[in-house]
């Protein structure tokens, strides 16, 4: 008996025809004693459409009602997929996050999974059914529906696999696995056979869209191997796990990632005294705004004032505007400048530890492509540059070319 959790993303369930295709594939691959739990996202662009419906009618930020609205997307797909299995003569049942025993904590729009009680799922599996669970949603202590942040169905799938001690979590998507860069931009991108979850976590955090970062973290925690593969082909994809005997191991860099949702916020002329940064960032944290890169500028002419520059995701922008205007009213900060069209390009690879010159090669590639670097940040296994969003495609291509397309020259 193998217990599978299979997650299908929005593009895999975009139409009734695609749902039928998936159902047929699951039925074809299922061995007699296998137990199958399927997690699905909302159909196609429906989450985006729901979001813009809300935004066109009201200028709301995320909250209880937004979660009530967004969670409906997944309910459409679970019910339709269950009907599809039934029409093919296979017993299936759809469950909402709550029915699947998923409880959440934290804040609306980016709730965290607190606990999963999969007893109902096990009961239904025992009855021989395929269980189809709504991704991206769970239930708060007070009974309200919460969503897990964009791409949150991945977290649902990996967390369910962890809670149920599944043998493997398969993430079915519209690409064949994890590539060295987005293949739509870099046709020569290389598919990784395996990648460590630490590297994958860094890639995902830095914007490699293939998996939601939180889900990779959950996989790391529960030691669940994850297989990222294509919905539309039988080809083996990429295995994400703790240790790899990696085919791609000879690459110092495993991938180039981009985040096209960055917003730069410059808080100008703040008092250069202890406690100001604390107060500013604590207030942002209290309002659940994730801050990414932070730079405090060096001032030479007037040491009593300084600028704080930081980046956030554009999904937090309207909340950040509110928070910062409160601080302006309170007199803690003065002028604030918002630059909305930013992007962050990053390189990731454990191999850069102890290999000098990696950042220099990245900066060289960017300069060759005439891309200006606005902020740089690093971790042990990554280097990131903030740039203008209109240059992001050229930047990714140039960096990919430097590290992957001329490997022979540089090894
Ligand atoms: N439907 C949600 C989204 O578009 C969750 C997901 O697809 O994973 O972000
Ligand atoms: Mg996704």
mmCIF file of N, CA, C and O in Angstrom, residues 238-337:
data_model
loop_
_atom_site.group_PDB
_atom_site.id
_atom_site.type_symbol
_atom_site.label_atom_id
_atom_site.label_comp_id
_atom_site.label_asym_id
_atom_site.label_seq_id
_atom_site.Cartn_x
_atom_site.Cartn_y
_atom_site.Cartn_z
ATOM 1 N N UNK A 238 11.341 16.638 -10.583
ATOM 2 C CA UNK A 238 12.433 16.923 -9.647
ATOM 3 C C UNK A 238 12.047 16.408 -8.266
ATOM 4 O O UNK A 238 10.942 16.669 -7.798
ATOM 5 N N UNK A 239 12.978 15.687 -7.632
ATOM 6 C CA UNK A 239 12.727 15.223 -6.268
ATOM 7 C C UNK A 239 13.400 16.193 -5.294
ATOM 8 O O UNK A 239 14.585 16.480 -5.421
ATOM 9 N N UNK A 240 12.594 16.688 -4.353
ATOM 10 C CA UNK A 240 13.130 17.573 -3.318
ATOM 11 C C UNK A 240 13.250 16.754 -2.041
ATOM 12 O O UNK A 240 12.255 16.223 -1.554
ATOM 13 N N UNK A 241 14.450 16.617 -1.536
ATOM 14 C CA UNK A 241 14.634 15.841 -0.307
ATOM 15 C C UNK A 241 15.889 16.296 0.417
ATOM 16 O O UNK A 241 16.597 17.170 -0.053
ATOM 17 N N UNK A 242 16.143 15.674 1.585
ATOM 18 C CA UNK A 242 17.240 16.170 2.416
ATOM 19 C C UNK A 242 18.617 16.024 1.775
ATOM 20 O O UNK A 242 19.397 16.954 1.731
ATOM 21 N N UNK A 243 18.902 14.817 1.314
ATOM 22 C CA UNK A 243 20.235 14.596 0.757
ATOM 23 C C UNK A 243 20.126 14.166 -0.687
ATOM 24 O O UNK A 243 19.299 13.352 -1.024
ATOM 25 N N UNK A 244 21.012 14.711 -1.489
ATOM 26 C CA UNK A 244 20.932 14.391 -2.897
ATOM 27 C C UNK A 244 22.265 13.855 -3.393
ATOM 28 O O UNK A 244 23.316 14.344 -3.022
ATOM 29 N N UNK A 245 22.165 12.836 -4.214
ATOM 30 C CA UNK A 245 23.306 12.468 -5.019
ATOM 31 C C UNK A 245 22.974 13.069 -6.357
ATOM 32 O O UNK A 245 22.362 12.459 -7.204
ATOM 33 N N UNK A 246 23.295 14.309 -6.470
ATOM 34 C CA UNK A 246 22.615 15.106 -7.476
ATOM 35 C C UNK A 246 23.301 15.087 -8.820
ATOM 36 O O UNK A 246 24.493 15.290 -8.923
ATOM 37 N N UNK A 247 22.509 14.893 -9.839
ATOM 38 C CA UNK A 247 23.082 14.939 -11.163
ATOM 39 C C UNK A 247 23.608 16.338 -11.457
ATOM 40 O O UNK A 247 24.651 16.525 -12.046
ATOM 41 N N UNK A 248 22.843 17.318 -10.988
ATOM 42 C CA UNK A 248 23.241 18.701 -11.237
ATOM 43 C C UNK A 248 24.257 19.221 -10.233
ATOM 44 O O UNK A 248 24.490 20.415 -10.140
ATOM 45 N N UNK A 249 24.838 18.331 -9.481
ATOM 46 C CA UNK A 249 25.709 18.730 -8.387
ATOM 47 C C UNK A 249 26.917 19.544 -8.799
ATOM 48 O O UNK A 249 27.487 20.278 -8.015
ATOM 49 N N UNK A 250 27.329 19.372 -10.043
ATOM 50 C CA UNK A 250 28.518 20.090 -10.451
ATOM 51 C C UNK A 250 28.252 21.563 -10.726
ATOM 52 O O UNK A 250 29.158 22.310 -10.998
ATOM 53 N N UNK A 251 27.017 21.989 -10.615
ATOM 54 C CA UNK A 251 26.757 23.420 -10.744
ATOM 55 C C UNK A 251 26.933 24.091 -9.386
ATOM 56 O O UNK A 251 26.361 23.647 -8.404
ATOM 57 N N UNK A 252 27.712 25.156 -9.378
ATOM 58 C CA UNK A 252 27.882 25.926 -8.144
ATOM 59 C C UNK A 252 26.542 26.569 -7.777
ATOM 60 O O UNK A 252 26.140 26.634 -6.631
ATOM 61 N N UNK A 253 25.856 27.022 -8.820
ATOM 62 C CA UNK A 253 24.567 27.676 -8.645
ATOM 63 C C UNK A 253 23.490 26.709 -9.126
ATOM 64 O O UNK A 253 23.624 26.093 -10.170
ATOM 65 N N UNK A 254 22.427 26.574 -8.350
ATOM 66 C CA UNK A 254 21.349 25.655 -8.738
ATOM 67 C C UNK A 254 20.265 26.358 -9.525
ATOM 68 O O UNK A 254 19.514 25.737 -10.264
ATOM 69 N N UNK A 255 20.145 27.662 -9.320
ATOM 70 C CA UNK A 255 19.075 28.328 -10.051
ATOM 71 C C UNK A 255 19.106 29.833 -9.940
ATOM 72 O O UNK A 255 19.768 30.400 -9.070
ATOM 73 N N UNK A 256 18.381 30.441 -10.869
ATOM 74 C CA UNK A 256 18.173 31.884 -10.876
ATOM 75 C C UNK A 256 16.685 32.091 -10.608
ATOM 76 O O UNK A 256 15.855 31.487 -11.285
ATOM 77 N N UNK A 257 16.377 32.894 -9.619
ATOM 78 C CA UNK A 257 14.970 33.107 -9.289
ATOM 79 C C UNK A 257 14.643 34.589 -9.399
ATOM 80 O O UNK A 257 15.537 35.428 -9.274
ATOM 81 N N UNK A 258 13.380 34.884 -9.664
ATOM 82 C CA UNK A 258 13.001 36.285 -9.686
ATOM 83 C C UNK A 258 11.689 36.494 -8.959
ATOM 84 O O UNK A 258 10.828 35.626 -8.954
ATOM 85 N N UNK A 259 11.602 37.641 -8.327
ATOM 86 C CA UNK A 259 10.390 38.034 -7.630
ATOM 87 C C UNK A 259 9.956 39.352 -8.245
ATOM 88 O O UNK A 259 10.642 40.367 -8.100
ATOM 89 N N UNK A 260 8.847 39.323 -8.953
ATOM 90 C CA UNK A 260 8.421 40.533 -9.661
ATOM 91 C C UNK A 260 7.358 41.297 -8.873
ATOM 92 O O UNK A 260 6.632 42.115 -9.426
ATOM 93 N N UNK A 261 7.259 41.001 -7.596
ATOM 94 C CA UNK A 261 6.254 41.688 -6.779
ATOM 95 C C UNK A 261 6.877 42.631 -5.758
ATOM 96 O O UNK A 261 6.225 43.026 -4.797
ATOM 97 N N UNK A 262 8.150 42.960 -5.953
ATOM 98 C CA UNK A 262 8.816 43.778 -4.942
ATOM 99 C C UNK A 262 8.403 45.248 -5.048
ATOM 100 O O UNK A 262 8.203 45.782 -6.137
ATOM 101 N N UNK A 263 8.264 45.860 -3.899
ATOM 102 C CA UNK A 263 8.012 47.301 -3.816
ATOM 103 C C UNK A 263 9.098 47.870 -2.907
ATOM 104 O O UNK A 263 9.389 47.297 -1.859
ATOM 105 N N UNK A 264 9.695 48.980 -3.332
ATOM 106 C CA UNK A 264 10.715 49.601 -2.479
ATOM 107 C C UNK A 264 10.094 50.781 -1.744
ATOM 108 O O UNK A 264 9.414 51.612 -2.356
ATOM 109 N N UNK A 265 10.327 50.828 -0.466
ATOM 110 C CA UNK A 265 9.810 51.940 0.336
ATOM 111 C C UNK A 265 11.000 52.663 0.963
ATOM 112 O O UNK A 265 11.835 52.038 1.619
ATOM 113 N N UNK A 266 11.080 53.964 0.727
ATOM 114 C CA UNK A 266 12.163 54.753 1.316
ATOM 115 C C UNK A 266 11.569 55.706 2.330
ATOM 116 O O UNK A 266 10.712 56.526 1.996
ATOM 117 N N UNK A 267 12.000 55.552 3.554
ATOM 118 C CA UNK A 267 11.550 56.442 4.618
ATOM 119 C C UNK A 267 12.685 57.432 4.839
ATOM 120 O O UNK A 267 13.765 57.052 5.307
ATOM 121 N N UNK A 268 12.452 58.691 4.470
ATOM 122 C CA UNK A 268 13.551 59.658 4.417
ATOM 123 C C UNK A 268 13.646 60.485 5.694
ATOM 124 O O UNK A 268 12.637 60.753 6.360
ATOM 125 N N UNK A 269 14.865 60.881 5.990
ATOM 126 C CA UNK A 269 15.117 61.831 7.084
ATOM 127 C C UNK A 269 14.564 61.391 8.429
ATOM 128 O O UNK A 269 13.894 62.159 9.103
ATOM 129 N N UNK A 270 14.821 60.152 8.779
ATOM 130 C CA UNK A 270 14.417 59.753 10.137
ATOM 131 C C UNK A 270 15.567 60.081 11.085
ATOM 132 O O UNK A 270 16.729 60.151 10.677
ATOM 133 N N UNK A 271 15.221 60.275 12.352
ATOM 134 C CA UNK A 271 16.263 60.623 13.336
ATOM 135 C C UNK A 271 17.240 59.475 13.481
ATOM 136 O O UNK A 271 16.856 58.329 13.633
ATOM 137 N N UNK A 272 18.520 59.815 13.443
ATOM 138 C CA UNK A 272 19.570 58.804 13.530
ATOM 139 C C UNK A 272 19.927 58.559 14.992
ATOM 140 O O UNK A 272 21.018 58.863 15.443
ATOM 141 N N UNK A 273 18.969 58.006 15.739
ATOM 142 C CA UNK A 273 19.183 57.715 17.165
ATOM 143 C C UNK A 273 18.684 56.305 17.459
ATOM 144 O O UNK A 273 17.861 55.777 16.712
ATOM 145 N N UNK A 274 19.178 55.710 18.551
ATOM 146 C CA UNK A 274 18.748 54.336 18.843
ATOM 147 C C UNK A 274 17.232 54.258 19.030
ATOM 148 O O UNK A 274 16.620 55.169 19.576
ATOM 149 N N UNK A 275 16.641 53.167 18.532
ATOM 150 C CA UNK A 275 15.222 52.915 18.788
ATOM 151 C C UNK A 275 14.289 53.255 17.640
ATOM 152 O O UNK A 275 13.157 52.792 17.605
ATOM 153 N N UNK A 276 14.768 54.067 16.686
ATOM 154 C CA UNK A 276 13.866 54.466 15.605
ATOM 155 C C UNK A 276 13.585 53.291 14.663
ATOM 156 O O UNK A 276 12.436 52.996 14.325
ATOM 157 N N UNK A 277 14.649 52.588 14.279
ATOM 158 C CA UNK A 277 14.466 51.427 13.397
ATOM 159 C C UNK A 277 13.581 50.391 14.095
ATOM 160 O O UNK A 277 12.673 49.815 13.488
ATOM 161 N N UNK A 278 13.847 50.198 15.373
ATOM 162 C CA UNK A 278 13.045 49.229 16.126
ATOM 163 C C UNK A 278 11.564 49.592 16.042
ATOM 164 O O UNK A 278 10.727 48.752 15.731
ATOM 165 N N UNK A 279 11.259 50.840 16.316
ATOM 166 C CA UNK A 279 9.865 51.265 16.355
ATOM 167 C C UNK A 279 9.209 51.124 14.966
ATOM 168 O O UNK A 279 8.090 50.619 14.846
ATOM 169 N N UNK A 280 9.935 51.541 13.950
ATOM 170 C CA UNK A 280 9.397 51.469 12.588
ATOM 171 C C UNK A 280 9.088 50.022 12.202
ATOM 172 O O UNK A 280 7.974 49.687 11.789
ATOM 173 N N UNK A 281 10.091 49.145 12.375
ATOM 174 C CA UNK A 281 9.894 47.769 11.897
ATOM 175 C C UNK A 281 8.995 46.957 12.830
ATOM 176 O O UNK A 281 8.296 46.052 12.385
ATOM 177 N N UNK A 282 8.987 47.312 14.121
ATOM 178 C CA UNK A 282 8.075 46.627 15.032
ATOM 179 C C UNK A 282 6.626 46.955 14.670
ATOM 180 O O UNK A 282 5.755 46.083 14.680
ATOM 181 N N UNK A 283 6.387 48.221 14.317
ATOM 182 C CA UNK A 283 5.022 48.601 13.948
ATOM 183 C C UNK A 283 4.586 47.874 12.678
ATOM 184 O O UNK A 283 3.459 47.388 12.580
ATOM 185 N N UNK A 284 5.504 47.776 11.718
ATOM 186 C CA UNK A 284 5.181 47.025 10.496
ATOM 187 C C UNK A 284 4.901 45.558 10.832
ATOM 188 O O UNK A 284 3.956 44.954 10.321
ATOM 189 N N UNK A 285 5.727 44.987 11.718
ATOM 190 C CA UNK A 285 5.546 43.580 12.091
ATOM 191 C C UNK A 285 4.207 43.383 12.794
ATOM 192 O O UNK A 285 3.489 42.412 12.529
ATOM 193 N N UNK A 286 3.863 44.325 13.683
ATOM 194 C CA UNK A 286 2.580 44.204 14.387
ATOM 195 C C UNK A 286 1.419 44.183 13.406
ATOM 196 O O UNK A 286 0.387 43.566 13.661
ATOM 197 N N UNK A 287 1.600 44.871 12.284
ATOM 198 C CA UNK A 287 0.537 44.881 11.274
ATOM 199 C C UNK A 287 0.730 43.763 10.235
ATOM 200 O O UNK A 287 0.142 43.802 9.158
ATOM 201 N N UNK A 288 1.562 42.783 10.569
ATOM 202 C CA UNK A 288 1.770 41.576 9.747
ATOM 203 C C UNK A 288 2.336 41.873 8.369
ATOM 204 O O UNK A 288 1.988 41.217 7.386
ATOM 205 N N UNK A 289 3.184 42.893 8.276
ATOM 206 C CA UNK A 289 3.804 43.203 6.987
ATOM 207 C C UNK A 289 5.210 42.610 6.971
ATOM 208 O O UNK A 289 6.032 42.919 7.839
ATOM 209 N N UNK A 290 5.440 41.744 5.994
ATOM 210 C CA UNK A 290 6.751 41.100 5.885
ATOM 211 C C UNK A 290 7.723 42.038 5.195
ATOM 212 O O UNK A 290 7.494 42.438 4.059
ATOM 213 N N UNK A 291 8.801 42.339 5.878
ATOM 214 C CA UNK A 291 9.817 43.196 5.273
ATOM 215 C C UNK A 291 10.926 42.291 4.760
ATOM 216 O O UNK A 291 11.296 41.313 5.400
ATOM 217 N N UNK A 292 11.435 42.623 3.574
ATOM 218 C CA UNK A 292 12.460 41.772 2.983
ATOM 219 C C UNK A 292 13.840 42.436 3.111
ATOM 220 O O UNK A 292 14.484 42.356 4.133
ATOM 221 N N UNK A 293 14.304 43.099 2.062
ATOM 222 C CA UNK A 293 15.633 43.721 2.133
ATOM 223 C C UNK A 293 15.545 44.995 2.975
ATOM 224 O O UNK A 293 14.566 45.732 2.894
ATOM 225 N N UNK A 294 16.568 45.263 3.758
ATOM 226 C CA UNK A 294 16.598 46.514 4.539
ATOM 227 C C UNK A 294 17.961 47.169 4.367
ATOM 228 O O UNK A 294 18.987 46.505 4.491
ATOM 229 N N UNK A 295 17.945 48.465 4.076
ATOM 230 C CA UNK A 295 19.196 49.217 4.008
ATOM 231 C C UNK A 295 19.023 50.503 4.791
ATOM 232 O O UNK A 295 18.015 51.189 4.644
ATOM 233 N N UNK A 296 20.001 50.803 5.639
ATOM 234 C CA UNK A 296 19.998 52.127 6.249
ATOM 235 C C UNK A 296 21.119 52.890 5.574
ATOM 236 O O UNK A 296 22.262 52.442 5.570
ATOM 237 N N UNK A 297 20.785 54.034 4.998
ATOM 238 C CA UNK A 297 21.796 54.668 4.161
ATOM 239 C C UNK A 297 22.844 55.385 4.992
ATOM 240 O O UNK A 297 22.587 55.835 6.098
ATOM 241 N N UNK A 298 24.012 55.457 4.440
ATOM 242 C CA UNK A 298 25.131 56.124 5.105
ATOM 243 C C UNK A 298 25.005 57.603 4.803
ATOM 244 O O UNK A 298 24.855 58.005 3.655
ATOM 245 N N UNK A 299 25.038 58.424 5.820
ATOM 246 C CA UNK A 299 24.944 59.862 5.611
ATOM 247 C C UNK A 299 26.238 60.499 6.092
ATOM 248 O O UNK A 299 26.726 60.172 7.156
ATOM 249 N N UNK A 300 26.749 61.349 5.281
ATOM 250 C CA UNK A 300 27.986 61.987 5.713
ATOM 251 C C UNK A 300 27.788 63.456 6.058
ATOM 252 O O UNK A 300 28.333 63.958 7.024
ATOM 253 N N UNK A 301 26.941 64.135 5.283
ATOM 254 C CA UNK A 301 26.822 65.578 5.503
ATOM 255 C C UNK A 301 26.074 65.895 6.804
ATOM 256 O O UNK A 301 26.429 66.805 7.521
ATOM 257 N N UNK A 302 25.041 65.105 7.083
ATOM 258 C CA UNK A 302 24.270 65.394 8.283
ATOM 259 C C UNK A 302 24.014 64.084 9.024
ATOM 260 O O UNK A 302 23.131 63.330 8.672
ATOM 261 N N UNK A 303 24.794 63.850 10.053
ATOM 262 C CA UNK A 303 24.703 62.569 10.752
ATOM 263 C C UNK A 303 23.469 62.446 11.642
ATOM 264 O O UNK A 303 23.204 61.382 12.172
ATOM 265 N N UNK A 304 22.736 63.529 11.819
ATOM 266 C CA UNK A 304 21.613 63.438 12.746
ATOM 267 C C UNK A 304 20.383 62.811 12.070
ATOM 268 O O UNK A 304 19.451 62.416 12.731
ATOM 269 N N UNK A 305 20.409 62.745 10.750
ATOM 270 C CA UNK A 305 19.283 62.158 10.027
ATOM 271 C C UNK A 305 19.773 61.033 9.113
ATOM 272 O O UNK A 305 20.905 61.041 8.656
ATOM 273 N N UNK A 306 18.900 60.060 8.864
ATOM 274 C CA UNK A 306 19.272 58.988 7.949
ATOM 275 C C UNK A 306 18.040 58.532 7.165
ATOM 276 O O UNK A 306 16.922 58.945 7.473
ATOM 277 N N UNK A 307 18.241 57.701 6.147
ATOM 278 C CA UNK A 307 17.123 57.139 5.382
ATOM 279 C C UNK A 307 17.053 55.638 5.637
ATOM 280 O O UNK A 307 18.084 54.978 5.702
ATOM 281 N N UNK A 308 15.863 55.144 5.755
ATOM 282 C CA UNK A 308 15.649 53.701 5.867
ATOM 283 C C UNK A 308 14.966 53.243 4.583
ATOM 284 O O UNK A 308 13.885 53.730 4.255
ATOM 285 N N UNK A 309 15.609 52.312 3.905
ATOM 286 C CA UNK A 309 15.022 51.819 2.662
ATOM 287 C C UNK A 309 14.769 50.325 2.835
ATOM 288 O O UNK A 309 15.646 49.603 3.332
ATOM 289 N N UNK A 310 13.582 49.886 2.475
ATOM 290 C CA UNK A 310 13.300 48.451 2.603
ATOM 291 C C UNK A 310 12.335 48.016 1.521
ATOM 292 O O UNK A 310 11.748 48.842 0.821
ATOM 293 N N UNK A 311 12.212 46.711 1.345
ATOM 294 C CA UNK A 311 11.288 46.207 0.335
ATOM 295 C C UNK A 311 10.240 45.310 0.985
ATOM 296 O O UNK A 311 10.498 44.678 2.015
ATOM 297 N N UNK A 312 9.064 45.312 0.355
ATOM 298 C CA UNK A 312 7.975 44.429 0.787
ATOM 299 C C UNK A 312 7.353 43.844 -0.481
ATOM 300 O O UNK A 312 7.724 44.227 -1.589
ATOM 301 N N UNK A 313 6.409 42.942 -0.307
ATOM 302 C CA UNK A 313 5.702 42.421 -1.469
ATOM 303 C C UNK A 313 4.519 43.340 -1.792
ATOM 304 O O UNK A 313 3.899 43.904 -0.881
ATOM 305 N N UNK A 314 4.200 43.473 -3.069
ATOM 306 C CA UNK A 314 3.098 44.386 -3.412
ATOM 307 C C UNK A 314 1.756 43.964 -2.818
ATOM 308 O O UNK A 314 0.855 44.775 -2.680
ATOM 309 N N UNK A 315 1.659 42.693 -2.396
ATOM 310 C CA UNK A 315 0.403 42.283 -1.751
ATOM 311 C C UNK A 315 0.231 42.962 -0.389
ATOM 312 O O UNK A 315 -0.882 43.049 0.124
ATOM 313 N N UNK A 316 1.332 43.405 0.197
ATOM 314 C CA UNK A 316 1.251 44.086 1.499
ATOM 315 C C UNK A 316 1.231 45.603 1.359
ATOM 316 O O UNK A 316 1.230 46.314 2.360
ATOM 317 N N UNK A 317 1.230 46.106 0.114
ATOM 318 C CA UNK A 317 1.428 47.543 -0.076
ATOM 319 C C UNK A 317 0.340 48.396 0.570
ATOM 320 O O UNK A 317 0.635 49.365 1.264
ATOM 321 N N UNK A 318 -0.922 48.011 0.376
ATOM 322 C CA UNK A 318 -1.949 48.918 0.905
ATOM 323 C C UNK A 318 -1.926 48.900 2.431
ATOM 324 O O UNK A 318 -2.130 49.939 3.069
ATOM 325 N N UNK A 319 -1.623 47.754 3.037
ATOM 326 C CA UNK A 319 -1.489 47.712 4.496
ATOM 327 C C UNK A 319 -0.307 48.568 4.944
ATOM 328 O O UNK A 319 -0.389 49.297 5.938
ATOM 329 N N UNK A 320 0.799 48.474 4.191
ATOM 330 C CA UNK A 320 1.999 49.233 4.579
ATOM 331 C C UNK A 320 1.736 50.732 4.491
ATOM 332 O O UNK A 320 2.162 51.499 5.359
ATOM 333 N N UNK A 321 1.010 51.156 3.468
ATOM 334 C CA UNK A 321 0.686 52.592 3.355
ATOM 335 C C UNK A 321 -0.070 53.079 4.587
ATOM 336 O O UNK A 321 0.203 54.147 5.123
ATOM 337 N N UNK A 322 -1.033 52.254 5.021
ATOM 338 C CA UNK A 322 -1.810 52.640 6.211
ATOM 339 C C UNK A 322 -0.930 52.757 7.438
ATOM 340 O O UNK A 322 -0.983 53.724 8.193
ATOM 341 N N UNK A 323 -0.088 51.711 7.627
ATOM 342 C CA UNK A 323 0.784 51.696 8.802
ATOM 343 C C UNK A 323 1.719 52.903 8.796
ATOM 344 O O UNK A 323 1.876 53.583 9.811
ATOM 345 N N UNK A 324 2.318 53.164 7.645
ATOM 346 C CA UNK A 324 3.305 54.239 7.595
ATOM 347 C C UNK A 324 2.635 55.609 7.725
ATOM 348 O O UNK A 324 3.209 56.522 8.313
ATOM 349 N N UNK A 325 1.412 55.734 7.227
ATOM 350 C CA UNK A 325 0.804 57.054 7.384
ATOM 351 C C UNK A 325 0.418 57.298 8.843
ATOM 352 O O UNK A 325 0.472 58.429 9.324
ATOM 353 N N UNK A 326 0.100 56.225 9.561
ATOM 354 C CA UNK A 326 -0.108 56.372 11.024
ATOM 355 C C UNK A 326 1.166 56.913 11.681
ATOM 356 O O UNK A 326 1.137 57.823 12.495
ATOM 357 N N UNK A 327 2.309 56.297 11.289
ATOM 358 C CA UNK A 327 3.578 56.717 11.891
ATOM 359 C C UNK A 327 3.928 58.157 11.508
ATOM 360 O O UNK A 327 4.573 58.868 12.278
ATOM 361 N N UNK A 328 3.507 58.561 10.301
ATOM 362 C CA UNK A 328 3.744 59.953 9.898
ATOM 363 C C UNK A 328 2.916 60.893 10.774
ATOM 364 O O UNK A 328 3.409 61.905 11.262
ATOM 365 N N UNK A 329 1.655 60.496 10.981
ATOM 366 C CA UNK A 329 0.796 61.328 11.849
ATOM 367 C C UNK A 329 1.366 61.434 13.258
ATOM 368 O O UNK A 329 1.329 62.481 13.878
ATOM 369 N N UNK A 330 1.927 60.315 13.740
ATOM 370 C CA UNK A 330 2.519 60.326 15.084
ATOM 371 C C UNK A 330 3.851 61.078 15.136
ATOM 372 O O UNK A 330 4.442 61.210 16.201
ATOM 373 N N UNK A 331 4.347 61.478 13.982
ATOM 374 C CA UNK A 331 5.593 62.246 13.973
ATOM 375 C C UNK A 331 6.867 61.406 14.050
ATOM 376 O O UNK A 331 7.967 61.946 14.158
ATOM 377 N N UNK A 332 6.752 60.075 13.987
ATOM 378 C CA UNK A 332 7.974 59.253 14.071
ATOM 379 C C UNK A 332 8.773 59.327 12.770
ATOM 380 O O UNK A 332 9.997 59.298 12.782
ATOM 381 N N UNK A 333 8.062 59.386 11.655
ATOM 382 C CA UNK A 333 8.755 59.453 10.372
ATOM 383 C C UNK A 333 8.221 60.625 9.559
ATOM 384 O O UNK A 333 7.139 61.153 9.840
ATOM 385 N N UNK A 334 9.016 60.984 8.536
ATOM 386 C CA UNK A 334 8.672 62.171 7.766
ATOM 387 C C UNK A 334 8.198 61.749 6.370
ATOM 388 O O UNK A 334 7.116 61.218 6.197
ATOM 389 N N UNK A 335 9.065 61.897 5.382
ATOM 390 C CA UNK A 335 8.642 61.655 4.009
ATOM 391 C C UNK A 335 8.822 60.169 3.637
ATOM 392 O O UNK A 335 9.833 59.563 4.027
ATOM 393 N N UNK A 336 7.861 59.624 2.895
ATOM 394 C CA UNK A 336 7.956 58.234 2.454
ATOM 395 C C UNK A 336 7.794 58.171 0.934
ATOM 396 O O UNK A 336 6.877 58.797 0.386
ATOM 397 N N UNK A 337 8.700 57.454 0.278
ATOM 398 C CA UNK A 337 8.588 57.304 -1.179
ATOM 399 C C UNK A 337 8.341 55.835 -1.509
ATOM 400 O O UNK A 337 9.038 54.949 -1.001
#
